[in-house]
Amino acid sequence: MDDTAFVIAGRRFTSRLIVGTGKYPSHAVMAQAHAASGTEMVTVAVRRVNISDRSRESLLDYIDTNKIFLLPNTAGCYTADDAIRTAHLGREAGLSNWVKLEVIGDERTLFPDTEALLEATRVLVRDGFVVMPYTNDDPIVCRKLEDAGAAAVMPLGAPIGSGLGIQNPNNIRIIREFIRVPLIVDAGVGTASDAAVAMELGADGVLMNTAIAGAREPAAMAEAMKHAVIAGRLAYLAGRIPQKLYATASSPVEGLVNR
Amino acid sequence: MFITLNGEPHELDGPLSIADLLTKLSLDPRRVAVEHNYAIVKRKLFPDVRVNDGDRIEIVNFVGGG
């Protein structure tokens, strides 16, 4: 059925699945998973070059940047200043002015510091970035991020790497009603059904890393995620039936031979 | 002379450009970003910016992440 295009800051994507590049058993397995997922955008982290050991292969040798758009992140940053600095380094190292903005507030949960996140969003938007903030599932914060100029808003489904699935589905639905920019559920997906649920709730896309990279067969899970995102999107567009407590027969109740 | 490279002391023979430093380190200038004394250096200026004794240099690249 007809769908509106998935467009972020004027750039059109066919796939609604954004995939990470961390924690795969090898770069080769990552490349297979990316291909199987059909993704057109992958996240990368910005880190110091290892000066003493130059033997390790470059991640970029395993990403076809003609087909896959690179989205640098600010993972590991705990202040707005660190995130802003890292975003600028990512822009220089890469090919675009896009950033997945993370400002983490707590090491154990990796929950975002939304106050610092808002501050960093304002600064980076002013500096000409396309800002995609990773945030919590608070509709008010999401609305403030949109007002601050975020090109998309990316609430978590559950803590990063937890695989718990969408913990607060009602908030995702409310966020969808609150904001006009794309809503991307980022983090918390554990398996394909979680990705489908995110899309059924009205998300425009899903971003995941561990669910694919940590699966026993990353490429197979990546393919499952591709189908789940497509299925969830279709179900959202198709309009699900209302939930009822009691049964409603699907077969006619008239004309039974034994009456 | 000594510089601080990615947080560690690093000895160099003498003053050189950022581009020279990257060559010395076998790094592809198209795949890194460089900070010189906390200021980002545009890639096209790598041959022009001189590294001097005591400078702080950060060289970053993309690694796997989510």
Coordinates of C-alpha atoms in Angstrom, one line a residue:
Chain A
M1 CA 0.0 0.0 0.0
D2 CA 1.0 3.6 -0.5
D3 CA 3.3 5.0 2.2
T4 CA 4.8 8.4 2.7
A5 CA 8.6 8.5 2.2
F6 CA 11.0 8.2 5.1
V7 CA 12.7 11.6 4.9
I8 CA 15.1 13.1 7.4
A9 CA 16.3 16.7 6.7
G10 CA 15.4 16.4 3.1
R11 CA 17.2 13.1 2.6
R12 CA 15.0 10.2 1.4
F13 CA 15.5 6.7 2.7
T14 CA 13.8 3.5 1.4
S15 CA 14.8 1.4 4.4
R16 CA 13.4 2.4 7.8
L17 CA 16.0 0.4 9.6
I18 CA 19.2 2.1 10.9
V19 CA 21.9 -0.3 12.1
G20 CA 25.0 0.1 14.3
T21 CA 28.5 -1.0 13.5
G22 CA 29.7 -2.0 17.0
K23 CA 30.2 -5.3 18.8
Y24 CA 30.1 -7.7 15.8
P25 CA 32.3 -10.8 15.9
S26 CA 34.2 -9.4 12.9
H27 CA 34.0 -6.6 10.3
A28 CA 33.1 -9.2 7.7
V29 CA 30.1 -10.4 9.7
M30 CA 29.1 -6.8 10.1
A31 CA 29.2 -6.3 6.4
Q32 CA 27.0 -9.4 5.9
A33 CA 24.5 -8.2 8.5
H34 CA 24.3 -4.7 6.9
A35 CA 23.6 -6.3 3.5
A36 CA 21.0 -8.6 4.9
S37 CA 19.3 -5.8 6.8
G38 CA 18.8 -3.6 3.7
T39 CA 19.9 -0.6 5.8
E40 CA 20.9 2.6 4.1
M41 CA 22.2 4.3 7.2
V42 CA 24.7 3.0 9.9
T43 CA 26.0 4.6 13.0
V44 CA 29.7 4.9 13.8
A45 CA 31.6 6.1 16.9
V46 CA 34.4 8.7 16.9
R47 CA 37.5 7.6 18.8
R48 CA 41.2 8.3 19.1
V49 CA 43.3 6.5 16.4
N50 CA 45.4 3.7 17.9
I51 CA 48.9 5.1 17.3
S52 CA 50.8 2.1 18.6
D53 CA 48.9 -0.6 16.7
R54 CA 48.2 0.4 13.1
S55 CA 47.6 -3.2 12.1
R56 CA 43.9 -3.3 12.7
E57 CA 41.7 -3.0 9.6
S58 CA 39.7 0.1 9.1
L59 CA 35.9 -0.2 9.7
L60 CA 35.4 1.9 6.6
D61 CA 36.9 -0.9 4.4
Y62 CA 33.7 -2.8 5.2
I63 CA 31.1 -0.2 4.6
D64 CA 30.2 0.8 1.0
T65 CA 29.6 4.5 1.6
N66 CA 28.2 4.9 -1.8
K67 CA 25.2 2.9 -0.7
I68 CA 25.2 3.4 3.1
F69 CA 25.1 6.8 4.8
L70 CA 27.4 7.2 7.8
L71 CA 25.8 8.7 11.0
P72 CA 28.5 9.6 13.5
N73 CA 27.5 9.4 17.1
T74 CA 28.6 11.1 20.3
A75 CA 28.4 7.9 22.4
G76 CA 30.4 8.0 25.6
C77 CA 29.9 11.8 26.1
Y78 CA 28.7 12.8 29.5
T79 CA 28.6 16.6 29.0
A80 CA 27.1 18.9 26.3
D81 CA 30.6 20.3 25.7
D82 CA 32.1 16.8 25.1
A83 CA 29.2 15.9 22.8
I84 CA 29.6 19.1 20.8
R85 CA 33.3 18.6 20.4
T86 CA 32.9 15.0 19.3
A87 CA 30.2 16.0 16.8
H88 CA 32.5 18.5 15.2
L89 CA 35.3 15.9 15.0
G90 CA 32.8 13.4 13.4
R91 CA 31.9 16.1 10.9
E92 CA 35.5 16.5 9.9
A93 CA 36.2 12.8 9.8
G94 CA 33.1 12.1 7.7
L95 CA 31.3 13.2 4.8
S96 CA 28.3 15.0 6.2
N97 CA 27.0 17.3 8.9
W98 CA 24.7 14.7 10.5
V99 CA 25.1 13.5 14.1
K100 CA 23.4 11.0 16.3
L101 CA 23.6 13.1 19.5
E102 CA 24.1 11.3 22.8
V103 CA 24.7 12.9 26.1
I104 CA 24.7 10.2 28.7
G105 CA 23.6 11.0 32.3
D106 CA 24.4 7.7 34.1
E107 CA 26.9 4.9 33.4
R108 CA 24.8 1.9 34.5
T109 CA 21.6 2.7 32.7
L110 CA 23.1 4.9 29.9
F111 CA 20.0 7.0 30.2
P112 CA 20.4 10.4 28.6
D113 CA 20.9 13.7 30.4
T114 CA 18.1 15.4 28.7
E115 CA 18.9 18.9 30.1
A116 CA 22.4 18.7 28.5
L117 CA 21.0 17.0 25.4
L118 CA 18.7 19.9 24.8
E119 CA 21.6 22.4 25.3
A120 CA 23.8 20.4 22.9
T121 CA 21.0 20.2 20.3
R122 CA 20.5 23.9 20.3
V123 CA 24.3 24.6 19.9
L124 CA 24.8 22.0 17.1
V125 CA 21.7 23.1 15.2
R126 CA 23.1 26.6 15.3
D127 CA 26.4 25.2 14.1
G128 CA 24.6 23.8 11.0
F129 CA 24.3 20.1 12.0
V130 CA 21.4 17.8 11.2
V131 CA 20.9 16.6 14.8
M132 CA 19.2 13.3 15.7
P133 CA 19.1 13.1 19.5
Y134 CA 19.0 9.9 21.4
T135 CA 16.6 10.7 24.2
N136 CA 14.3 9.1 26.8
D137 CA 10.7 8.3 26.1
D138 CA 9.4 11.5 27.6
P139 CA 7.0 13.2 25.2
I140 CA 7.7 16.6 26.7
V141 CA 11.4 16.3 26.2
C142 CA 10.8 15.0 22.6
R143 CA 8.7 18.1 21.9
K144 CA 11.4 20.4 23.3
L145 CA 14.0 18.7 21.1
E146 CA 11.9 19.2 18.0
D147 CA 11.4 22.9 19.0
A148 CA 15.2 23.1 19.5
G149 CA 15.6 22.1 15.8
A150 CA 16.2 18.3 15.9
A151 CA 15.8 16.8 12.5
A152 CA 14.4 13.6 14.1
V153 CA 13.7 12.5 17.6
M154 CA 15.0 9.1 18.8
P155 CA 13.5 7.9 22.1
L156 CA 14.7 4.7 23.6
G157 CA 12.5 1.6 23.8
A158 CA 14.5 0.3 26.7
P159 CA 18.1 0.8 28.0
I160 CA 20.9 0.5 25.3
G161 CA 21.9 -3.1 24.8
S162 CA 19.2 -4.4 27.2
G163 CA 17.1 -6.2 24.6
L164 CA 14.0 -5.7 26.8
G165 CA 11.8 -4.4 24.0
I166 CA 9.5 -1.4 24.0
Q167 CA 8.9 -0.8 27.7
N168 CA 6.5 2.1 27.5
P169 CA 4.5 1.7 24.3
N170 CA 1.9 4.3 25.3
N171 CA 4.6 7.0 25.4
I172 CA 5.9 6.1 22.0
R173 CA 2.3 6.5 20.7
I174 CA 2.0 9.8 22.5
I175 CA 5.3 11.0 21.1
R176 CA 4.1 10.2 17.6
E177 CA 1.2 12.5 18.2
F178 CA 3.3 15.2 19.8
I179 CA 6.0 15.7 17.1
R180 CA 6.1 16.3 13.4
V181 CA 9.7 15.3 12.6
P182 CA 10.5 11.6 12.2
L183 CA 10.3 9.4 15.3
I184 CA 13.0 6.7 15.4
V185 CA 13.0 4.2 18.3
D186 CA 16.6 3.9 19.2
A187 CA 17.8 1.2 21.6
G188 CA 16.1 -1.6 23.6
V189 CA 15.1 -3.9 20.7
G190 CA 15.9 -7.5 21.5
T191 CA 14.3 -9.4 18.7
A192 CA 12.2 -9.0 15.5
S193 CA 8.9 -8.7 17.2
D194 CA 10.2 -5.7 19.3
A195 CA 11.1 -3.9 16.0
A196 CA 7.6 -4.7 14.6
V197 CA 6.0 -3.3 17.8
A198 CA 7.9 -0.1 17.5
M199 CA 6.7 0.4 14.0
E200 CA 3.1 -0.6 14.8
L201 CA 3.2 2.1 17.5
G202 CA 3.9 4.7 14.8
A203 CA 7.6 5.0 14.8
D204 CA 9.0 6.1 11.4
G205 CA 12.1 4.0 11.8
V206 CA 14.1 1.9 14.2
L207 CA 17.8 2.1 15.2
M208 CA 19.5 -1.0 16.6
N209 CA 23.0 -2.4 17.2
T210 CA 23.2 -5.1 19.8
A211 CA 20.1 -7.0 18.8
I212 CA 21.8 -7.8 15.5
A213 CA 25.5 -7.8 16.4
G214 CA 24.9 -9.9 19.5
A215 CA 22.6 -12.5 17.9
R216 CA 24.1 -16.0 17.3
E217 CA 23.6 -15.4 13.6
P218 CA 23.9 -11.6 13.0
A219 CA 23.1 -11.8 9.3
A220 CA 20.0 -13.9 9.9
M221 CA 18.8 -11.6 12.6
A222 CA 19.4 -8.6 10.4
E223 CA 17.2 -10.1 7.7
A224 CA 14.5 -10.8 10.4
M225 CA 14.7 -7.1 11.5
K226 CA 14.3 -6.0 7.9
H227 CA 11.1 -8.0 7.6
A228 CA 9.9 -6.9 11.0
V229 CA 10.3 -3.2 10.3
I230 CA 8.4 -3.6 7.0
A231 CA 5.7 -5.7 8.6
G232 CA 5.3 -3.3 11.5
R233 CA 5.1 -0.3 9.2
L234 CA 2.4 -2.0 7.0
A235 CA 0.4 -3.0 10.1
Y236 CA 0.5 0.6 11.3
L237 CA -0.7 1.9 8.0
A238 CA -3.3 -0.8 7.7
G239 CA -4.9 0.1 11.0
R240 CA -5.3 -2.7 13.5
I241 CA -8.6 -3.8 14.9
P242 CA -9.7 -2.7 18.4
Q243 CA -8.8 -5.0 21.2
K244 CA -11.8 -6.8 22.9
L245 CA -12.0 -9.0 26.0
Y246 CA -14.4 -11.5 24.5
A247 CA -14.6 -13.5 21.3
T248 CA -16.4 -12.5 18.1
A249 CA -16.9 -15.4 15.7
S250 CA -15.3 -15.2 12.3
S251 CA -17.6 -17.8 10.7
P252 CA -21.3 -17.1 10.2
V253 CA -23.5 -18.1 13.2
E254 CA -26.5 -18.8 10.9
G255 CA -27.0 -21.9 8.7
L256 CA -25.3 -24.4 11.0
V257 CA -26.4 -27.9 10.0
N258 CA -27.0 -29.2 13.5
R259 CA -29.6 -26.6 14.5
Chain B
M1 CA 60.8 17.8 20.2
F2 CA 57.9 16.4 22.1
I3 CA 54.2 16.7 21.4
T4 CA 51.2 15.2 23.2
L5 CA 49.5 12.9 20.7
N6 CA 46.2 11.4 21.7
G7 CA 47.0 12.1 25.3
E8 CA 50.4 10.4 25.3
P9 CA 53.9 12.0 24.9
H10 CA 55.3 11.5 21.4
E11 CA 58.8 12.3 20.2
L12 CA 59.3 13.9 16.7
D13 CA 62.5 14.8 14.9
G14 CA 61.5 18.4 14.3
P15 CA 58.8 20.8 13.2
L16 CA 56.5 19.4 10.6
S17 CA 53.0 19.8 9.1
I18 CA 49.9 17.9 10.1
A19 CA 50.1 16.2 6.7
D20 CA 53.7 15.1 7.4
L21 CA 52.7 13.7 10.8
L22 CA 49.9 11.7 9.3
T23 CA 52.2 10.3 6.7
K24 CA 54.7 9.4 9.4
L25 CA 51.9 7.6 11.2
S26 CA 50.7 5.8 8.0
L27 CA 47.3 7.4 8.4
D28 CA 45.0 8.2 5.5
P29 CA 44.1 11.9 5.8
R30 CA 40.7 11.3 4.3
R31 CA 39.7 9.0 7.1
V32 CA 40.7 11.0 10.2
A33 CA 39.9 14.3 11.9
V34 CA 42.6 16.3 13.7
E35 CA 42.5 18.7 16.6
H36 CA 45.5 21.0 17.0
N37 CA 45.7 22.6 20.5
Y38 CA 41.9 21.9 20.9
A39 CA 41.0 23.5 17.5
I40 CA 39.8 21.4 14.6
V41 CA 42.0 21.6 11.5
K42 CA 40.2 21.5 8.2
R43 CA 41.5 18.6 6.0
K44 CA 42.6 21.0 3.2
L45 CA 44.8 22.8 5.7
F46 CA 46.7 19.7 6.8
P47 CA 49.8 20.6 4.7
D48 CA 49.8 24.2 6.0
V49 CA 49.4 23.8 9.8
R50 CA 52.8 23.4 11.6
V51 CA 53.2 21.1 14.6
N52 CA 55.5 22.6 17.2
D53 CA 57.2 21.5 20.4
G54 CA 54.6 21.1 23.2
D55 CA 51.6 21.1 20.9
R56 CA 48.6 18.9 21.8
I57 CA 47.3 16.8 18.8
E58 CA 44.3 14.6 18.7
I59 CA 43.7 12.3 15.8
V60 CA 40.4 10.5 15.7
N61 CA 38.7 8.1 13.3
F62 CA 35.5 6.1 13.0
V63 CA 35.1 2.9 14.9
G64 CA 32.2 0.5 15.4
G65 CA 29.4 1.9 17.5
G66 CA 25.6 2.1 17.9

